[in-house]
Short mmCIF file of C-alpha atoms in Angstrom, two decimals:
data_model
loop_
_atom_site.label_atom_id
_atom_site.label_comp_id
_atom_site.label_asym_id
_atom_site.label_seq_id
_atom_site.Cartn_x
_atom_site.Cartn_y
_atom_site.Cartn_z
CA UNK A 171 153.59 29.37 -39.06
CA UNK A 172 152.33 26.28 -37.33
CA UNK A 173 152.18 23.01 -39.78
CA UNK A 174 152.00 19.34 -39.50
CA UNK A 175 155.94 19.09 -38.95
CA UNK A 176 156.15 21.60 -36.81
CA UNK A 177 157.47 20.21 -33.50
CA UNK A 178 155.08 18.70 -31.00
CA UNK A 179 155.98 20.63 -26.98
CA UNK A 180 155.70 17.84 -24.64
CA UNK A 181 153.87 18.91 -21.40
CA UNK A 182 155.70 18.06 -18.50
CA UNK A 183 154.95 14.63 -16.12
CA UNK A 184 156.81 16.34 -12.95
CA UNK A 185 156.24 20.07 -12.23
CA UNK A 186 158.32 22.90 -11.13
CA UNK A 187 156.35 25.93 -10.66
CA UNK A 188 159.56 28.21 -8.25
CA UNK A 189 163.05 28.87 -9.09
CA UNK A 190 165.57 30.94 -7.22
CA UNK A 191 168.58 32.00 -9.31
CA UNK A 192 172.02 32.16 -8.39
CA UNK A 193 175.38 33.64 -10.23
CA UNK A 194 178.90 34.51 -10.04
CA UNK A 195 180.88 35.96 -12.58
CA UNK A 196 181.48 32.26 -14.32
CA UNK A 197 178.29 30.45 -13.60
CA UNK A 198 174.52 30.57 -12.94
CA UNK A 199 172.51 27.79 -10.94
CA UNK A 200 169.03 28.07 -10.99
CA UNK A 201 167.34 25.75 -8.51
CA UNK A 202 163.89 24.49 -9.71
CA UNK A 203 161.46 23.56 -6.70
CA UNK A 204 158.00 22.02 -6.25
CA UNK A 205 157.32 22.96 -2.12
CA UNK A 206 154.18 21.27 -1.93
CA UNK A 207 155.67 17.53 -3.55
CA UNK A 208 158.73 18.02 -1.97
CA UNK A 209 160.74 17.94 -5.72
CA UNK A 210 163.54 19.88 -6.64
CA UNK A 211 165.93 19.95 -9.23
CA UNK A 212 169.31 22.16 -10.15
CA UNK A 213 170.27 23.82 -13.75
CA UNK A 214 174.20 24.82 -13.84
CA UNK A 215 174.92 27.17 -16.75
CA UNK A 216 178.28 28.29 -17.71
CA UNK A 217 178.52 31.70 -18.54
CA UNK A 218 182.00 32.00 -20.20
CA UNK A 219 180.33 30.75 -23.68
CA UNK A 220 177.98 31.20 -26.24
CA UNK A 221 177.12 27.78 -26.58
CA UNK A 222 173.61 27.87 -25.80
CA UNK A 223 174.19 23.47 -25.51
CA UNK A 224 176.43 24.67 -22.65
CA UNK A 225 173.86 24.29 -20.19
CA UNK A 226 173.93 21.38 -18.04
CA UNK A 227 170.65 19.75 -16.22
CA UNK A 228 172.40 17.68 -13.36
CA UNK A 229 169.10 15.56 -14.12
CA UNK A 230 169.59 14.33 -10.50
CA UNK A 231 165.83 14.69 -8.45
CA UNK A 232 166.42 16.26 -4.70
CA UNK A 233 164.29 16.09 -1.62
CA UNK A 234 163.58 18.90 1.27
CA UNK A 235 167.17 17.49 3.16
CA UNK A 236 169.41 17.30 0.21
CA UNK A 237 168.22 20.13 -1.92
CA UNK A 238 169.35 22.66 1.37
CA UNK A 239 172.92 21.08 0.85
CA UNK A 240 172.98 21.82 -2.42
CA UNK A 241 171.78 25.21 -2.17
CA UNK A 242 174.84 25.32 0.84
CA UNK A 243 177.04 24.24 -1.59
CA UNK A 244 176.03 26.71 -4.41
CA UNK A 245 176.44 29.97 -1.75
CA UNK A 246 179.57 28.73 -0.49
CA UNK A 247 181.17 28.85 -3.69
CA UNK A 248 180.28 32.42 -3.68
CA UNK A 249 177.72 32.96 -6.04
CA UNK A 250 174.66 35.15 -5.21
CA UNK A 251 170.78 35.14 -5.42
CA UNK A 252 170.11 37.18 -7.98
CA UNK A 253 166.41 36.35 -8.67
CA UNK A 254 164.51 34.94 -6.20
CA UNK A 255 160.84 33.38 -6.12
CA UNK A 256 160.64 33.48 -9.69
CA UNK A 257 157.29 31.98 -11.17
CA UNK A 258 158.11 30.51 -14.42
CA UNK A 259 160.63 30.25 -17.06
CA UNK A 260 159.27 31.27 -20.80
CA UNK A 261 162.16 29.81 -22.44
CA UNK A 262 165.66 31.07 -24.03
CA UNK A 263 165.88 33.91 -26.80
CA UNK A 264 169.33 34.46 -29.05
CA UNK A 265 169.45 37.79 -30.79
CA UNK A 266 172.81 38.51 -32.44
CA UNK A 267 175.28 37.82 -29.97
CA UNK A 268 174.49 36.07 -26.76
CA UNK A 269 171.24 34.00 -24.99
CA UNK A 270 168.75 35.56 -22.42
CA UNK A 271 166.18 33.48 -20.29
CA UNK A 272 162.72 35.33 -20.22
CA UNK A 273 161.34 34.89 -16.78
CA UNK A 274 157.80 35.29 -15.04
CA UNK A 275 158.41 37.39 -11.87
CA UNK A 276 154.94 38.16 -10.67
CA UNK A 277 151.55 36.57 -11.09
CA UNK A 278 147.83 36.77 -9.95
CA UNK A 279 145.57 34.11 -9.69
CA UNK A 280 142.45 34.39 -11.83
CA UNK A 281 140.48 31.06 -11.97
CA UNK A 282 140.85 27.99 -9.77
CA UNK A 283 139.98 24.94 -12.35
CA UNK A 284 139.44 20.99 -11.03
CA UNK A 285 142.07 22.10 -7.82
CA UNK A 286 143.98 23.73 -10.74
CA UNK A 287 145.03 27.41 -10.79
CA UNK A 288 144.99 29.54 -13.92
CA UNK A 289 147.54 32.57 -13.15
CA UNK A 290 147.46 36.05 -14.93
CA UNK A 291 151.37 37.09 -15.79
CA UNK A 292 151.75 40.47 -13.58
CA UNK A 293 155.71 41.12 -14.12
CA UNK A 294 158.81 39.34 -16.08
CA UNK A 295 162.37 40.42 -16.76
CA UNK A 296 165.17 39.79 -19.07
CA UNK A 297 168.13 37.65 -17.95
CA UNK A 298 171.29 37.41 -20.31
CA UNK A 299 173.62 34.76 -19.58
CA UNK A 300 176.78 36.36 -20.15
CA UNK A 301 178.02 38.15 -16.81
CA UNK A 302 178.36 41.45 -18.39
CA UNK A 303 177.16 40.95 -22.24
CA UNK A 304 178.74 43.45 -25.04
CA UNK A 305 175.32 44.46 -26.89
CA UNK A 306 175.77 46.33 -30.53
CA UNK A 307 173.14 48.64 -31.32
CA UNK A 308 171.28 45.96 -33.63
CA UNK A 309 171.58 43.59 -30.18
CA UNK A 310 169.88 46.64 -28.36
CA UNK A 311 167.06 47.05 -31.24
CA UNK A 312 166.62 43.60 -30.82
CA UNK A 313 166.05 43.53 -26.98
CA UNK A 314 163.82 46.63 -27.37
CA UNK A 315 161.64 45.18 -30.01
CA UNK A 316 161.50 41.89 -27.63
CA UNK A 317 160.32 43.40 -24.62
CA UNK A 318 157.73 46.21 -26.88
CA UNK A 319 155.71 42.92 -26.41
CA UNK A 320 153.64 43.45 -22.83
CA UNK A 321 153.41 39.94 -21.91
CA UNK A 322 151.70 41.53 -18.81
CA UNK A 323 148.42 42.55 -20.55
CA UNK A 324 146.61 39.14 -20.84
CA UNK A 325 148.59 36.83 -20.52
CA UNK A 326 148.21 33.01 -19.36
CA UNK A 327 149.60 30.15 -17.73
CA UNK A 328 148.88 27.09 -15.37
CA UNK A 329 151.47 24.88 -14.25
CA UNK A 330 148.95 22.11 -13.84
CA UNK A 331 146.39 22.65 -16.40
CA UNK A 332 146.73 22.42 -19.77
CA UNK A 333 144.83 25.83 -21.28
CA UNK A 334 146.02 25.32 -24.55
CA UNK A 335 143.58 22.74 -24.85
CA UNK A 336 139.80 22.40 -24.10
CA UNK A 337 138.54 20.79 -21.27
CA UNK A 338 136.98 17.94 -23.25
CA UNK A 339 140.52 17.57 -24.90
CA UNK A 340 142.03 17.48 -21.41
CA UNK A 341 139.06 15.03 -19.75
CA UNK A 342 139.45 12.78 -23.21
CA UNK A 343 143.78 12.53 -22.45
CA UNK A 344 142.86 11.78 -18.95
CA UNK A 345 140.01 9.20 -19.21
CA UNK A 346 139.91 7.58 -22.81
CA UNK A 347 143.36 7.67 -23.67
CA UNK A 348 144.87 7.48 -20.00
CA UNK A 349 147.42 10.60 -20.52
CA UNK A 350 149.42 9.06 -23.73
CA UNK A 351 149.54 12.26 -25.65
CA UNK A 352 150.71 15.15 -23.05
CA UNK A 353 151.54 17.26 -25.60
CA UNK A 354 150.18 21.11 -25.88
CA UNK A 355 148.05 22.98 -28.29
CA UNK A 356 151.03 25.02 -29.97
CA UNK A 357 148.86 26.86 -32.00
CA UNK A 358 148.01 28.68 -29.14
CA UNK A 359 151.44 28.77 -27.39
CA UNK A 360 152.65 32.09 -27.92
CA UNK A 361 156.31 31.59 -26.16
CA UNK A 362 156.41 28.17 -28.76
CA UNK A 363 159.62 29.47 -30.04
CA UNK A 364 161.24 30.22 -26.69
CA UNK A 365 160.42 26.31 -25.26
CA UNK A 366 161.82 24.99 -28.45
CA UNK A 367 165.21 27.07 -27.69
CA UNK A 368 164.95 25.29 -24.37
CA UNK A 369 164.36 21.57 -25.57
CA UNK A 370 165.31 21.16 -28.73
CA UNK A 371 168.20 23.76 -28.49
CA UNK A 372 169.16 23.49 -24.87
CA UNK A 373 167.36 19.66 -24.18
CA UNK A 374 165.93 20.61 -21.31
CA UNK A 375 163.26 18.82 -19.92
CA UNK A 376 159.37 20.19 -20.60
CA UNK A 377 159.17 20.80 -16.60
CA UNK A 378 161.75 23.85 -16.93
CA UNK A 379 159.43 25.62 -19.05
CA UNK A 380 155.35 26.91 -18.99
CA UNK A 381 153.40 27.58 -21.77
CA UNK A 382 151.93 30.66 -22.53
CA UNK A 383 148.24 31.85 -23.96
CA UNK A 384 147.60 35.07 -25.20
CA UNK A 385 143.68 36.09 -24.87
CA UNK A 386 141.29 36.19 -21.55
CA UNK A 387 140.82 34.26 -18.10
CA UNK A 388 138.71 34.96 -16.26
CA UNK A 389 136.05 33.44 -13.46
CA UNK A 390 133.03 34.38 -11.66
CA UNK A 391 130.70 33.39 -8.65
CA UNK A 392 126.56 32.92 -9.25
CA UNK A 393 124.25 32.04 -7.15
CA UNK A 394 121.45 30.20 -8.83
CA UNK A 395 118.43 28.71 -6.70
CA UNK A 396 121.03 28.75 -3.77
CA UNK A 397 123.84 26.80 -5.05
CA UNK A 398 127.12 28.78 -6.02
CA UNK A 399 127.60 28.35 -9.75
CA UNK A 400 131.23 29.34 -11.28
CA UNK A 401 131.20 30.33 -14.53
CA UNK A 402 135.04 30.74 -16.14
CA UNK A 403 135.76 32.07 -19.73
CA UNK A 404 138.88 31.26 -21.31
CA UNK A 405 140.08 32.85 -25.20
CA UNK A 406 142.49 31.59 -26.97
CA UNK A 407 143.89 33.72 -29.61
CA UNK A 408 146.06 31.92 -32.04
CA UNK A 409 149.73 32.77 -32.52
CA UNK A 410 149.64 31.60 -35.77
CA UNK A 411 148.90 34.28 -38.87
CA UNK A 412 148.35 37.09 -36.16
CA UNK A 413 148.43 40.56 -36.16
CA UNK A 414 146.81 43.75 -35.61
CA UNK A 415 143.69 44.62 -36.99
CA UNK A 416 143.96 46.09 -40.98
CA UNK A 417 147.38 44.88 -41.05
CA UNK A 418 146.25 40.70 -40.82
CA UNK A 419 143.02 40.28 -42.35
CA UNK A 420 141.57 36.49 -44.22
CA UNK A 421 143.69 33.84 -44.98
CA UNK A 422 146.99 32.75 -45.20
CA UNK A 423 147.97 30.37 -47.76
CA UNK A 424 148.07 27.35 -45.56
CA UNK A 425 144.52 28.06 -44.39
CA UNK A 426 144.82 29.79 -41.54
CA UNK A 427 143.11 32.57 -40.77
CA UNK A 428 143.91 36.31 -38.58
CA UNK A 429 142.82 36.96 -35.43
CA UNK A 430 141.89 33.42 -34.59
CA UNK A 431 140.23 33.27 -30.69
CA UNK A 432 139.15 30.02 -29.29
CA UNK A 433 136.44 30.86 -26.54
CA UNK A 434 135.39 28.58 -23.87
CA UNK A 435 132.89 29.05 -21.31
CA UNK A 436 133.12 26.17 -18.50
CA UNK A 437 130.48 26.52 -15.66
CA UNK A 438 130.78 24.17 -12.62
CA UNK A 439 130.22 23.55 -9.23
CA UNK A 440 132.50 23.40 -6.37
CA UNK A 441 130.94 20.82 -4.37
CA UNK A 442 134.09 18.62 -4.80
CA UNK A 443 136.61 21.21 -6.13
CA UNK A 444 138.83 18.27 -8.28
CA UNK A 445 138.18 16.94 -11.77
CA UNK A 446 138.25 13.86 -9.81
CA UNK A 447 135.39 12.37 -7.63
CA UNK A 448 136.68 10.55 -4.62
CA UNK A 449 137.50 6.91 -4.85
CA UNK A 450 136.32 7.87 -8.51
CA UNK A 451 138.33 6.93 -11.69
CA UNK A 452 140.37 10.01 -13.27
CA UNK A 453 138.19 13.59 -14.36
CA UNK A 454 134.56 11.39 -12.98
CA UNK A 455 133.73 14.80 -11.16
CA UNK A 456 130.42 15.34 -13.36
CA UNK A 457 129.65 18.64 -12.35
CA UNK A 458 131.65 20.07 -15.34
CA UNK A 459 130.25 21.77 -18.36
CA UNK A 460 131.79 23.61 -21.41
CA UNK A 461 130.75 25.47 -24.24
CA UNK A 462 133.20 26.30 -27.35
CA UNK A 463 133.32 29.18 -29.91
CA UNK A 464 135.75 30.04 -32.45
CA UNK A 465 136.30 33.36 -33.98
CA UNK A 466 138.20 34.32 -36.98
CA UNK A 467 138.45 36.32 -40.32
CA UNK A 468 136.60 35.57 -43.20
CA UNK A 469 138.90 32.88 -44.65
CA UNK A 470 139.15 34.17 -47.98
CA UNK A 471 142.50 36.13 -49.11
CA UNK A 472 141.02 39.77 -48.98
CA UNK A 473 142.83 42.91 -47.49
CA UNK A 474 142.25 46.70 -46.32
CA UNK A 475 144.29 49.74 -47.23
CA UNK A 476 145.63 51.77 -44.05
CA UNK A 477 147.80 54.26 -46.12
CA UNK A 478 145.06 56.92 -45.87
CA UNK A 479 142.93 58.17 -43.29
CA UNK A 480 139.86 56.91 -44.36
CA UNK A 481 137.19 55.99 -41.72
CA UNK A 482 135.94 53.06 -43.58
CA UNK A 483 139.02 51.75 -45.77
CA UNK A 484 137.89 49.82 -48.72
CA UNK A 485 138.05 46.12 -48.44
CA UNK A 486 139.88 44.41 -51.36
CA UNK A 487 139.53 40.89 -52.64
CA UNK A 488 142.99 40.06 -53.69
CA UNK A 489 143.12 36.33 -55.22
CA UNK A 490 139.88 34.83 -56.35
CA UNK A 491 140.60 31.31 -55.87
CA UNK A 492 137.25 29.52 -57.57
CA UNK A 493 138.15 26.36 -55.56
CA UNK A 494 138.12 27.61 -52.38
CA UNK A 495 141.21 25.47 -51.67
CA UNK A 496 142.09 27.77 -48.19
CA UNK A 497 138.97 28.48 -47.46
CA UNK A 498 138.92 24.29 -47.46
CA UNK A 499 142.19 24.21 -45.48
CA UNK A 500 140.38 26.06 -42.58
CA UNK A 501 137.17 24.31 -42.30
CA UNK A 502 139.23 20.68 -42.36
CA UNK A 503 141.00 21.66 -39.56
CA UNK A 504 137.84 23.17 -37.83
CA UNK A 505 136.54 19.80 -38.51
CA UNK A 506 139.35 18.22 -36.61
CA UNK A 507 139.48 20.54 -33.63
CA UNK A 508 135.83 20.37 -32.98
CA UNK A 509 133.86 17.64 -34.96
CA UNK A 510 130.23 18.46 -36.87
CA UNK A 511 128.59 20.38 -37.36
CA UNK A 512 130.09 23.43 -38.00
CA UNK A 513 127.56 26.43 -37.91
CA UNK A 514 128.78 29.55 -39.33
CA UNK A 515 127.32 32.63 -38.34
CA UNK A 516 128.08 36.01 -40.68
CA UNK A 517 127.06 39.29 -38.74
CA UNK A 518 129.08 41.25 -41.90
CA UNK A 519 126.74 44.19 -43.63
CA UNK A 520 124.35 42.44 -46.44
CA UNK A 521 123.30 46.00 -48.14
CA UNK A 522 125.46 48.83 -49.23
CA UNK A 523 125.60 51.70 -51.39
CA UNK A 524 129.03 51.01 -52.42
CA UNK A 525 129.62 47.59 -51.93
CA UNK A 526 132.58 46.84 -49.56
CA UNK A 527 131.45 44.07 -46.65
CA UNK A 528 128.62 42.83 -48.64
CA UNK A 529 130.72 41.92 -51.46
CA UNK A 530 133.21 39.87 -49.28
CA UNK A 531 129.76 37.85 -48.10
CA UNK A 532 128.01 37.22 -51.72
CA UNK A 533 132.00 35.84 -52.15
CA UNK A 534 131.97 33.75 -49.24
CA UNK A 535 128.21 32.17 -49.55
CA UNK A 536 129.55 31.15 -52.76
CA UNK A 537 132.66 29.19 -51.20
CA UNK A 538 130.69 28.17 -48.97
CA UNK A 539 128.69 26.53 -51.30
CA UNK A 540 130.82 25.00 -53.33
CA UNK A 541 132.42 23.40 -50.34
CA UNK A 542 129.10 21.94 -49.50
CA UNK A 543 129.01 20.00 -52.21
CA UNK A 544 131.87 17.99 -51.61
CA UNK A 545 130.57 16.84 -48.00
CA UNK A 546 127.93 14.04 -47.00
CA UNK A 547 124.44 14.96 -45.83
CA UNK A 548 124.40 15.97 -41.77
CA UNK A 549 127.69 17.13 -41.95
CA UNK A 550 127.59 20.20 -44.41
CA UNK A 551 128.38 23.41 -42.79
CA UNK A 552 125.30 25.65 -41.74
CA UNK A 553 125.84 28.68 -42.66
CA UNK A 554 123.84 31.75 -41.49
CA UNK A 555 124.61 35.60 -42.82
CA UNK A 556 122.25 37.95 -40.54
CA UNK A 557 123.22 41.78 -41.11
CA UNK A 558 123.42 43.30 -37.54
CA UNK A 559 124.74 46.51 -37.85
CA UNK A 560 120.94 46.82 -40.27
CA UNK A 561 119.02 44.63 -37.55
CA UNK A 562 120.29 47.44 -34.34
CA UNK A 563 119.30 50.77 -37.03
CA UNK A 564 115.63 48.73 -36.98
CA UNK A 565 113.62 49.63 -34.19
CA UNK A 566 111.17 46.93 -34.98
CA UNK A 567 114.06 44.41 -34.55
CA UNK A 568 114.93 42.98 -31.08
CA UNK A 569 118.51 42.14 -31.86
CA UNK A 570 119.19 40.67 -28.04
CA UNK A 571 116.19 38.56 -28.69
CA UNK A 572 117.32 37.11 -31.80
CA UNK A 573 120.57 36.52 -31.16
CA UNK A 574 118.99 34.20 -27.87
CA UNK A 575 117.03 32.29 -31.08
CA UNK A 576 120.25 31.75 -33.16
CA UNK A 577 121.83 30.87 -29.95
CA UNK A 578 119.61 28.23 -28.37
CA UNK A 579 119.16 27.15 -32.45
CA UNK A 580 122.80 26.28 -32.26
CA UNK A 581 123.46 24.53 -28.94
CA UNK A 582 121.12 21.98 -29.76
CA UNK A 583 122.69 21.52 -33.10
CA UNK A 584 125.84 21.15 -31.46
CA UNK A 585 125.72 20.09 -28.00
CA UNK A 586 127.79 21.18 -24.99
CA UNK A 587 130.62 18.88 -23.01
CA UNK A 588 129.33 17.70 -20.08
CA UNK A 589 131.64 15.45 -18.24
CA UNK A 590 129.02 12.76 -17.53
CA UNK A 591 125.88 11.26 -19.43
CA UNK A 592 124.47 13.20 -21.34
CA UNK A 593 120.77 13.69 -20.57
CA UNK A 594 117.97 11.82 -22.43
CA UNK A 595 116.33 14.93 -23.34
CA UNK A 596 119.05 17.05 -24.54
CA UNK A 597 119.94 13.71 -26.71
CA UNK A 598 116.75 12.89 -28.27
CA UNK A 599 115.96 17.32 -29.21
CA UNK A 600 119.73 17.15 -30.80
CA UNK A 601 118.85 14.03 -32.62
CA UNK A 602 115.74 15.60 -34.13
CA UNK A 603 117.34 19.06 -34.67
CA UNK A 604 120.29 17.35 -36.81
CA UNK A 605 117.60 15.14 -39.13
CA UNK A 606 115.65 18.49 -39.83
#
C-alpha cells in the first residue's frame, strides 16, 4: 500500500539503458553502458553469500578506452558472458533462501516522446545469484508464483522519460522547478518493491534500475489539413489496491480505490521532435498538448460475491460510513494530482427491478453531497450520473452524440495542458463556463 512514508524512488541523473553480464562460479560483473554518451559503469557481486549488501558498485565512471580494459580484465579472469544486451534491470527479489535480479531481455519501441522512446517489455528472465542455488519446494512455489506475472503483456518503460508522471508534471520539474524533485510516481511503479531491494537494500544507485508501468502505450500518425499529427495514449493503472475484477472492488481504507487507470492522451507535432525548441529554454517546444482522465471504482467500501455462478452477482454495501471519510481520502488526493475541478461522471444503471447498481449510485450522490458541503464555491465536485446501458436500449437516444456534449462540456470546465500560452479564447469560454 502506497502512503505518505512510503519511500520516495529517485529517478536517475546519468542513464544506463545496456548491460552485459558476466560470471564464474564465485562472482558476477555486470557492466552497465550508455553507447551513445560514451558512460559506463561496472557492478561486482559476490556469489559465495547471501548477503544481499554484498554487492559492490565500484562507483568509478568509465569511458569507450577504459571500459574495453575492464571488460579485458573481467574475461581474463575467466568468467563468461552469460547475458548479453540486456535492456534493463527491474530490481532484486529474495524469496526464502537466496536473491535473483529480474531482467528485461527484449523490447519494442512503441512511442517516440520529445526525442524520448517509450519501449513495450517483449521478454525478461530470472537470474539467481548463487552459482548453483539449492531451491526447497516453497523456494520453487515462490519463483513460480513470481514469474505467473506476464510482465510481457503491457508493460512499460523509458529510460529517459518519466511515464509515471504526466507530461505537465514532467514540463513543470523541467521549467518551474528546474529538475529539483526527480523522483517517480510510485503509485504507478509496479516493480516499486524490486528498486527498493536495489537502493535501499543493495544502495545502488537509481541509474541501475527502470521503472515499470503496467497499462497501455501506444502512438499513432494523422494527417490533418496536411500536417502529420501524432496522437499517443498512455494508462496508468495503479499498483496500489489492485486486483482482478470481483475480487478488488471500492475502497480501501486509506482511500484508495481498485482498478485505478490514469489515461493520457498527448497529441503533437514533430516539426522539432524535442521537448526543447532550439536555442530555447528547457520543454519551450509548444507544439505539445495533453489531456488527462482517471478511472476508478466507486470509492465507497462495497463488494461482489464470486462463490456462485451467477451472471450478475449481487453487489453488497459492506460499511456504511455516513461521513464519507474514504470516499474524502480519494477525492483529496484527486485534488492534489490534478487540481479543480473535479467532474465526476457515473455511467452505473439508475433503474432496476432489483436494485443492485442503482443502489450503490443513490449511496454515492449522497457522499457526494455531503462532501460538497465542506468545499468553497467553484471548487465543489460536479458530479453527473447518466445511465448508459438505458440510454444504448433507447433508440431515440444518440448515445455517441451525447457523450461528444458531456465531453466538450467538460474540457472547457477543465482545460487541457498545452505547453505554451494558452489561447485567449479557450481562456475567456473556461472563465465563463466555471462562473455558470
Amino acid at each position: 500500500m502506497e502512503s505518505d512514508a512510503e519511500f520516495r524512488l529517485q529517478r536517475p541523473t546519468v542513464i544506463l539503458n545496456g548491460f552485459d553480464i558476466y560470471e564464474s562460479k564465485t562472482r558476477l560483473c555486470i557492466v552497465g553502458s550508455n553507447e551513445s554518451e560514451g558512460y559506463y559503469r561496472v557492478l561486482r557481486i559476490n556469489r559465495t553469500t547471501d548477503d544481499i549488501k554484498a554487492l559492490v558498485d565500484d562507483d568509478t565512471s568509465y569511458s569507450r578506452e577504459s571500459i574495453q580494459a575492464v571488460v579485458s580484465g573481467i574475461q581474463a579472469s575467466g568468467m563468461k558472458l552469460v547475458v548479453a544486451n540486456v535492456c534493463g534491470i527491474l530490481g532484486f527479489v529474495r524469496f526464502t533462501k537466496g536473491c535473483y535480479i529480474s531482467l528485461v531481455t527484449g523490447r519494442k519501441p512503441v512511442a517516440l516522446l520529445g526525442g524520448h522512446y517509450v519501449y513495450h517489455v517483449e521478454d525478461t528472465r530470472l537470474l539467481s545469484i548463487a552459482f548453483r542455488p539449492e531451491r526447497s519446494d516453497a523456494e520453487e512455489r515462490c519463483i513460480t508464483r513470481f514469474k505467473n506475472v506476464d510482465l510481457t503483456k503491457n508493460f512499460y518503460y523509458s529510460h529517459t522519460y518519466d511515464i509515471t508522471h504526466t507530461l505537465q508534471h514532467n514540463v513543470d520539474m523541467g521549467t518551474v522547478r528546474g529538475g529539483s524533485e526527480r523522483t517517480y510516481h510510485s503509485m504507478f511503479v509496479w516493480n516499486y518493491q524490486l528498486i527498493c531491494n536495489a537502493t535501499q537494500g543493495v544502495g545502488l544507485g537509481a541509474e541501475w534500475t527502470i521503472a515499470l508501468i503496467h497499462g497501455y502505450a501506444d502512438q499513432s500518425k494523422l494527417s490533418i489539413y496536411g500536417r502529420d499529427v501524432y496522437i499517443t495514449l498512455i494508462a496508468r493503472r495503479s499498483r496500489v489496491f489492485a486486483g482482478v475484477r470481483y475480487l478488488k472492488r471500492g475502497v480501501n481504507d486509506a482511500g484508495y480505490v481498485a482498478n485505478d487507470v490514469e489515461t493520457e492522451q498527448i497529441v503533437n507535432m514533430m516539426e522539432v521532435t524535442s521537448f526543447d525548441m532550439p536555442a530555447g529554454r528547457p520543454f519551450s517546444n509548444p507544439s505539445y498538448t495533453a489531456y488527462v482522465q482517471h478511472r476508478g471504482s466507486i470509492p465507497l467500501f462495497w463488494s461482489q460475491e464470486t462463490a456462485g455462478i451467477a451472471p450478475k452477482p449481487p453487489i453488497e454495501i459492506n460499511v456504511r460510513d455516513p461521513y464519507f471519510v474514504e470516499a474524502g481520502r480519494h477525492f483529496d488526493r484527486l485534488f492534489g494530482r490534478y487540481g479543480t475541478p473535479v467532474i465526476v461522471l457515473n455511467l452505473i444503471k439508475t433503474k432496476e427491478r432489483a436494485k443492485r447498481e442503482s443502489a450503490l449510485g443513490e449511496e454515492f450522490s449522497e457522499g457526494l453531497r455531503y462532501l460538497n458541503q465542506f468545499l468553497p464555491r467553484g471548487r465543489k465536485i460536479r458530479y453527473l450520473a447518466w445511465d448508459m446501458s438505458r440510454a444504448k436500449k433507447n433508440r431515440q437516444d444518440d448515445v455517441l452524440a451525447i457523450l461528444e456534449v458531456i465531453a466538450e462540456e467538460t474540457l472547457t470546465l477543465t482545460g487541457y495542458f498545452h505547453n505554451g500560452a494558452e489561447l485567449y479564447a479557450n481562456y475567456t469560454k473556461r472563465r465563463r463556463a466555471g462562473d455558470a
